[in-house]
XYZ file of C-alpha atoms in Angstrom:
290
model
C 0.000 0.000 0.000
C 1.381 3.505 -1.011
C 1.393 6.664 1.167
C -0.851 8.031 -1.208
C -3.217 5.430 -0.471
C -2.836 5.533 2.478
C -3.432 9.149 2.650
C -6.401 9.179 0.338
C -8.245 6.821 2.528
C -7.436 8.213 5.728
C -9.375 11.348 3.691
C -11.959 9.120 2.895
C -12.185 7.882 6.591
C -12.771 11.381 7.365
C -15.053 12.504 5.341
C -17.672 9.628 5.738
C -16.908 10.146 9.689
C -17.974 14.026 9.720
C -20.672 13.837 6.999
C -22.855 11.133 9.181
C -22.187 13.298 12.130
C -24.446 16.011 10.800
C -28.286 16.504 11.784
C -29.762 16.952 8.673
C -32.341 19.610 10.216
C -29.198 21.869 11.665
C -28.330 22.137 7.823
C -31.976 22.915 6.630
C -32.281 19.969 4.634
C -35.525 18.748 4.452
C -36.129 14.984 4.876
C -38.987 12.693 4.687
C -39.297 8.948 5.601
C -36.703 6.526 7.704
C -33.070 7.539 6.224
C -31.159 4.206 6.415
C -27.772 5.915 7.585
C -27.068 8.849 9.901
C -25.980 12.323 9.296
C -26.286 13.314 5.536
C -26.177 11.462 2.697
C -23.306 11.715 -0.443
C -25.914 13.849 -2.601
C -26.685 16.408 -0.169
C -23.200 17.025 1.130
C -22.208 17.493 -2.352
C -24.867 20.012 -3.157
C -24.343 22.151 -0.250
C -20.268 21.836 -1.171
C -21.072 22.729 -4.271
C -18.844 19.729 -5.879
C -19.911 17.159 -7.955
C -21.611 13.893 -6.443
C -19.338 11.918 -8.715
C -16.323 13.531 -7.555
C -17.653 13.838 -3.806
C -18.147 10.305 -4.240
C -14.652 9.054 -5.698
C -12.858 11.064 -2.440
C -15.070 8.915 0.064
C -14.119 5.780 -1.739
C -10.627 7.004 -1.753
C -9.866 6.526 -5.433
C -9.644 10.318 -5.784
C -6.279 12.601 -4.258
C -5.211 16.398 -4.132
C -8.068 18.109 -4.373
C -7.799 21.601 -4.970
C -8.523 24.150 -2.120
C -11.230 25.299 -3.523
C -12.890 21.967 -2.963
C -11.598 21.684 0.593
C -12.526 24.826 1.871
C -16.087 24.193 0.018
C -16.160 20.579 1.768
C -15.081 22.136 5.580
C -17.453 24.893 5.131
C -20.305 22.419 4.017
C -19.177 19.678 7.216
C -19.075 22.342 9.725
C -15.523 21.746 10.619
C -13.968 23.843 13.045
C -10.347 25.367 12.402
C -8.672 22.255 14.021
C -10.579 19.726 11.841
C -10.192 22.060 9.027
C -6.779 22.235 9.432
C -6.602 18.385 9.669
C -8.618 18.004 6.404
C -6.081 20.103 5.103
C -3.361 17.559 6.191
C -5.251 15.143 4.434
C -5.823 16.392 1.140
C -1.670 16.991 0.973
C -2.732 20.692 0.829
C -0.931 23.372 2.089
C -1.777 24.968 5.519
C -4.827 26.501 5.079
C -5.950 30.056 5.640
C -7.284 31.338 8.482
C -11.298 31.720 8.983
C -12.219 34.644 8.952
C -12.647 36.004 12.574
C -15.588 35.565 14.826
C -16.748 37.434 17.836
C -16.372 35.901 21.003
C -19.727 34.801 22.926
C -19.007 36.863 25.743
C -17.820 40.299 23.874
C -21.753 40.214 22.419
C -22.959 40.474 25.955
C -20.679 43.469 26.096
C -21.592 45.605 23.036
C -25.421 44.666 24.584
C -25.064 46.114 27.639
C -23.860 49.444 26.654
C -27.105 50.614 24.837
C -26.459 54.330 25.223
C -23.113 53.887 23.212
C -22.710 52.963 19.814
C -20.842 49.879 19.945
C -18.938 48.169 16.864
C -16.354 45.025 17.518
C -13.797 44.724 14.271
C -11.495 41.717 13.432
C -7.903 42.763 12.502
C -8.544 42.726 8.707
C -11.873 45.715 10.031
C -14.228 42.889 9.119
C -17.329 44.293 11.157
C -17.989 40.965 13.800
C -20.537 42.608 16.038
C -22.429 45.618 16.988
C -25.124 46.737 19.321
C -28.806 47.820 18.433
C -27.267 51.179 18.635
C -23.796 50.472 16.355
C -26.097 48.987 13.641
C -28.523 52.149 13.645
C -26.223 54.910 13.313
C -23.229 53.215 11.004
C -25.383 50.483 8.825
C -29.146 50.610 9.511
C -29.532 49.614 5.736
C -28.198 46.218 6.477
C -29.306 43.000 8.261
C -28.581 43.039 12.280
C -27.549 39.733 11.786
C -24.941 40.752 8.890
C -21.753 40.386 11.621
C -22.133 36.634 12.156
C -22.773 35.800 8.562
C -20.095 34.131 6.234
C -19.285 37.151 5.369
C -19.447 39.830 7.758
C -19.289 43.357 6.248
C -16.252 45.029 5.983
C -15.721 48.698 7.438
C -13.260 49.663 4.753
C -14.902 47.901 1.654
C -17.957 49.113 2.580
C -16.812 53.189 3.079
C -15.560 52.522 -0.896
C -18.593 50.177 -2.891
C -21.509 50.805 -1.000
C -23.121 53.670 -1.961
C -25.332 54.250 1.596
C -22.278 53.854 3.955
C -20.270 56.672 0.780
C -23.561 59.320 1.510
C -23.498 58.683 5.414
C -20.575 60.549 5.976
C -20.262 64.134 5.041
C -16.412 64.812 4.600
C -16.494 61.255 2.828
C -12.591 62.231 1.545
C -11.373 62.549 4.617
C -13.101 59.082 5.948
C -11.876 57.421 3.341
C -8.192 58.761 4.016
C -8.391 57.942 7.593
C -9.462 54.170 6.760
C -6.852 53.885 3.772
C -4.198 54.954 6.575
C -5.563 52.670 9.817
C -5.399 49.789 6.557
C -1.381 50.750 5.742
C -0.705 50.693 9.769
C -2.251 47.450 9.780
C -0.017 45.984 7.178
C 3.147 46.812 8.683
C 3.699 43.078 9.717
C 3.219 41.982 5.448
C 5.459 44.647 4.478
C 8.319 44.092 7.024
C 8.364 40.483 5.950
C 6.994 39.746 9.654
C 4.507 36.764 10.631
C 1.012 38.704 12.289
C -0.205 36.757 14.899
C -3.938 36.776 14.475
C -3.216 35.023 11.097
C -4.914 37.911 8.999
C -1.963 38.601 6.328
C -3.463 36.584 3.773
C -7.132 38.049 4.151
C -5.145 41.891 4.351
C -3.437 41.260 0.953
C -6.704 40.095 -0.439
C -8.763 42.742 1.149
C -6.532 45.316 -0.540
C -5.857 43.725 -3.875
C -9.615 43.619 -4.493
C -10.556 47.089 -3.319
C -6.955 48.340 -5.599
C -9.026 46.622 -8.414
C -12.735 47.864 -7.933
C -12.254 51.100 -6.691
C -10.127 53.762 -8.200
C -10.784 56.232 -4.883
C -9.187 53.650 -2.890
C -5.985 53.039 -5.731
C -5.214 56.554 -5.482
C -5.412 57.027 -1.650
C -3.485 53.466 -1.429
C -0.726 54.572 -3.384
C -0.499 58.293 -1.444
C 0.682 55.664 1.607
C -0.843 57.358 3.997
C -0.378 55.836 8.180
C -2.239 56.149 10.988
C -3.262 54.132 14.099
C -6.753 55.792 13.910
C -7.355 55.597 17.867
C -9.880 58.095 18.268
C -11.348 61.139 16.723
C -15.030 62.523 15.390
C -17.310 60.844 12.693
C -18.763 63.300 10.740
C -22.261 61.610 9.689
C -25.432 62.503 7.932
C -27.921 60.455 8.805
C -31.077 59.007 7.070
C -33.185 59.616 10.298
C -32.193 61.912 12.273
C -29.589 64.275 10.171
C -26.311 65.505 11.060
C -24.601 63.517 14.039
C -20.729 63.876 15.019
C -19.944 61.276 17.431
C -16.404 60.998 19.383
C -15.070 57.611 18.810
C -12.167 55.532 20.670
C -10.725 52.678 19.497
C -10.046 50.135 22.086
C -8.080 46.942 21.935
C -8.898 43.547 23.725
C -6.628 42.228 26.364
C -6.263 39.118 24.431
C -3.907 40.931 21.910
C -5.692 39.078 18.976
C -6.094 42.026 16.794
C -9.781 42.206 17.620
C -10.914 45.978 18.820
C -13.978 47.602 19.490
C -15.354 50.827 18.182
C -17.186 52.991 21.021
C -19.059 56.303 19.535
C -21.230 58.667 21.284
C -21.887 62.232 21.392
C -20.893 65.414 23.588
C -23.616 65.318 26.425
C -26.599 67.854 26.330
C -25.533 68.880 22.534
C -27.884 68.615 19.787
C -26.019 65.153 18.656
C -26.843 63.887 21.784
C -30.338 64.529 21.380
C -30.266 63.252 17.920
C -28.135 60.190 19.181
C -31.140 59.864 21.505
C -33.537 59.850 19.160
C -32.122 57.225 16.983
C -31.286 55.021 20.151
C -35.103 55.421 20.886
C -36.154 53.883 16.931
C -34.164 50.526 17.640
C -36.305 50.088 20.994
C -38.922 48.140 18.800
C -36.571 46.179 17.053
């Protein structure tokens, strides 16, 4: 027997092990009668991969090797594998390490962001993927999008979103000098890809990404990039213009987590007894029904 072999049918192995360890129902996948074998079966894991069944099927029977990582990350993200077992398929397959997943909020900094209602509360990943907000973060910086948009595959990004989406652009009135400051808190960021250095929260590959695709669909953001501006971006005022209740400048502070894992969290609010306080007010009192 030949180490490939061996390897492709320790993949196989695997594979057959995690698939039958899924509840159907968890997945949304309807089902109807007695099902003769637990978890899913080879069809439906394929269709939620988005593979082939034929080719699904030749890696459980081990008679298939290397798949690409496009087919790995589609097969962890369809078995619900967590970054260990991920990183173990990985193994398998004779791929290369794979890429971090994208970061997650903790359980515990949600209870957080919660209990501070009268601030406007935003947790960040290190690549400014937005993780988690408050009723009050959502309203004032993104009220256009889902509540639930931080814990979805793909949580929005703060910087992407300041340069494609059109409703975070008009929310903030000096949108040049936003855009600036986010370009430069982006360049500090990368210090550790430019230096040659290994981050520690795993995020280079997601920065160079992050940039290379905003270099390519947005000129603003080319010709800021290339200016190489650099800034920690720690606090300050956002300037906004809001769709309910007008002009708002809010103080902000950036804060980072003990943990040191590149996650920080964006506090706003407003100078007390000013008319942004009132206004800040007044928006915190339309999410009350929410």
């Amino acid at each position: 027997m030949t180490n490939a072999s061996t390897a492709a049918e320790q993949l196989a192995d695997f594979l057959r092990s995690r698939r039958a360890a899924l509840v159907p129902a968890d997945l949304g996948v309807v089902t109807t009668g007695l099902r003769r074998v637990p978890g899913l079966r080879r069809e439906e894991l394929a269709e939620l991969a988005g593979v082939s069944l034929t080719y699904y099927t030749r890696l459980e029977q081990g008679a298939a090797s290397n798949p690409s990582t496009q087919v790995i990350d589609a097969l962890a993200r369809a078995l619900r594998l967590d970054e260990v077992e991920r990183a173990h398929l990985y193994h398998l397959a004779g791929s290369a390490t794979p890429r971090p997943v994208r970061s997650r909020m903790r359980p515990g900094l949600a209870t957080l962001l919660d209990a501070m209602p009268d601030v406007a509360a935003i947790a960040l990943s290190p690549v400014q993927d937005i993780v988690g907000w408050n009723r009050l973060g959502h309203a004032v910086l993104a009220s256009h999008l889902d509540p639930a948009a931080p814990t979805s595959d793909t949580p929005p990004n703060k910087v992407s979103m300041l340069f494609t989406d059109p409703a975070t652009r008009a929310l903030h009135r000096d949108w040049e000098f936003e855009a600036r400051l986010a370009v430069a808190s982006l360049r500090y960021v990368t210090g550790p890809l430019v230096t040659g250095h290994v981050n520690a929260n795993g995020a280079n590959d997601d920065i160079a990404d992050l940039v290379s695709d905003l270099a390519s669909s947005s000129a603003d953001f080319a010709r800021i990039w290339a200016q190489h501006p650099v800034e920690s971006c720690s606090s300050g005022t956002k300037r906004f213009r809001h769709p309910i209740v007008g002009e708002l400048d809010l103080t902000y502070d950036m804060l980072h987590l003990p943990q040191e894992d590149g996650h920080r969290l964006m506090l706003m609010h407003a100078t007390p007894g000013s008319s942004h306080d009132d206004a800040l007010r007044l928006l915190a009192s339309t999410t009350l029904s929410g």
